[in-house]
XYZ file of C-alpha atoms in Angstrom:
151
model
C 38.463 16.860 -17.558
C 36.154 18.185 -14.888
C 33.470 15.955 -13.434
C 30.426 17.651 -12.019
C 28.093 15.746 -9.736
C 24.603 17.109 -9.171
C 22.763 15.800 -6.176
C 19.174 16.436 -5.276
C 17.705 17.276 -1.925
C 16.538 13.725 -1.124
C 18.780 12.124 1.478
C 16.623 9.063 2.324
C 14.329 7.239 -0.079
C 11.070 5.513 0.886
C 11.259 1.794 1.641
C 8.807 -0.900 0.496
C 5.834 -1.485 2.801
C 3.122 -4.092 3.105
C -0.418 -3.557 4.303
C -3.358 -5.791 4.960
C -6.608 -5.018 3.162
C -8.227 -2.163 5.053
C -5.018 -1.374 6.921
C -2.906 1.779 7.113
C 0.689 2.063 5.937
C 3.119 4.942 5.707
C 6.280 5.719 3.785
C 8.628 8.661 4.152
C 11.439 10.545 2.490
C 14.048 12.799 3.986
C 15.245 15.866 2.140
C 17.585 18.759 2.762
C 17.892 22.148 1.215
C 17.828 25.833 1.882
C 14.418 27.411 1.700
C 11.141 25.644 1.200
C 10.938 22.084 0.004
C 7.720 21.130 -1.751
C 6.748 17.458 -1.741
C 4.536 15.614 -4.192
C 3.871 11.898 -3.677
C 3.119 9.823 -6.764
C 1.807 6.338 -7.443
C 3.063 4.765 -10.657
C 4.430 8.235 -11.620
C 0.996 9.924 -11.265
C 0.531 12.625 -8.571
C -1.744 11.719 -5.648
C -4.372 13.844 -3.947
C -5.374 13.793 -0.290
C -8.666 11.978 0.128
C -10.237 8.918 1.735
C -7.247 6.703 0.914
C -4.269 9.074 1.017
C -3.060 11.564 3.591
C 0.079 13.703 3.531
C 0.543 13.782 -0.241
C 2.424 17.100 0.061
C 4.507 16.220 3.122
C 7.577 14.044 3.712
C 5.318 11.211 4.986
C 2.547 9.635 2.937
C -0.129 7.533 4.644
C -2.231 5.038 2.724
C -5.503 4.628 4.601
C -7.963 1.750 4.401
C -5.720 0.021 1.847
C -7.423 -1.478 -1.178
C -6.248 -3.726 -3.980
C -6.048 -0.610 -6.177
C -3.501 0.945 -3.799
C -0.829 -1.603 -4.695
C 1.899 -0.100 -6.813
C 5.130 1.821 -6.945
C 5.321 5.070 -4.973
C 7.865 7.855 -5.085
C 8.123 11.439 -3.906
C 9.211 14.472 -5.891
C 11.000 17.082 -3.806
C 11.060 20.497 -5.420
C 13.565 23.128 -4.342
C 14.915 26.323 -5.840
C 17.322 24.283 -8.004
C 14.698 22.005 -9.541
C 12.603 18.926 -8.861
C 14.109 15.587 -7.878
C 12.300 12.239 -7.594
C 13.104 9.705 -4.920
C 13.607 6.050 -5.694
C 10.380 4.105 -6.011
C 9.100 1.884 -3.206
C 6.409 -0.756 -3.577
C 3.242 -0.936 -1.528
C 1.981 -4.511 -1.535
C -1.143 -5.971 0.017
C -1.016 -9.062 2.213
C -4.338 -10.787 1.566
C -3.552 -13.558 4.035
C -3.456 -11.188 7.034
C -7.248 -11.066 6.997
C -7.637 -9.643 10.514
C -4.845 -7.046 10.040
C -2.954 -8.053 13.165
C 0.423 -8.016 11.396
C 0.916 -11.773 11.158
C -0.489 -14.639 9.138
C -1.755 -17.415 11.374
C -4.721 -19.690 11.993
C -6.770 -16.808 13.423
C -6.800 -15.191 9.971
C -8.204 -18.418 8.555
C -10.893 -18.669 11.242
C -11.821 -14.993 10.850
C -12.126 -15.395 7.090
C -14.304 -18.510 7.436
C -16.522 -16.666 9.908
C -16.916 -13.799 7.430
C -17.527 -16.233 4.598
C -20.254 -18.070 6.505
C -22.006 -14.796 7.386
C -21.546 -13.474 3.804
C -19.565 -10.470 5.020
C -18.837 -8.316 1.904
C -15.218 -7.889 3.063
C -14.667 -11.538 2.077
C -14.931 -10.402 -1.564
C -11.920 -8.096 -1.170
C -9.463 -10.186 -3.197
C -11.249 -10.805 -6.494
C -13.794 -7.968 -6.173
C -16.370 -9.735 -8.336
C -19.271 -8.422 -6.244
C -20.216 -11.768 -4.748
C -19.308 -13.766 -1.650
C -18.851 -17.218 -3.130
C -16.579 -20.234 -3.338
C -14.117 -18.327 -5.545
C -13.437 -15.956 -2.640
C -12.733 -18.969 -0.432
C -10.346 -20.467 -2.992
C -8.581 -17.118 -3.489
C -8.126 -16.683 0.253
C -6.840 -20.244 0.725
C -4.288 -19.661 -2.044
C -3.221 -16.344 -0.448
C -3.104 -17.908 3.013
C -0.794 -20.737 1.972
C 1.367 -18.390 -0.115
C 1.828 -16.157 2.949
C 3.221 -12.667 2.784
C 6.865 -12.511 1.858
């Protein structure tokens, strides 16, 4: 009766993060091992590529830039070492629609900033339902998000 325990190189998993629309968020892993450690960040189990919305996809720290609705999901990192490849736990990236001005809190200023954008037909107002129009549905979607808050 011998029990063998195999542990991977990941010593700290990423933690869930929240971003506002258009904001930047980061998540990290920590890994140990002898020799080179290769990192591959994934969203919903699919490998990411550096580009306009992701930076650091092959490093211990992934940055999500100019966050969009499509960036919501479950992220993990695969650390590859001489002994194999090991995936971290998944961490969720969620979008806080109510933090319209991306100041890190949901308050009346977000509401006023949204109304100002709505009245001037700013295309950013359409960022929740992405139907291509600034209309009353965007207002209703924002009001619902605003009163739901960001928990």
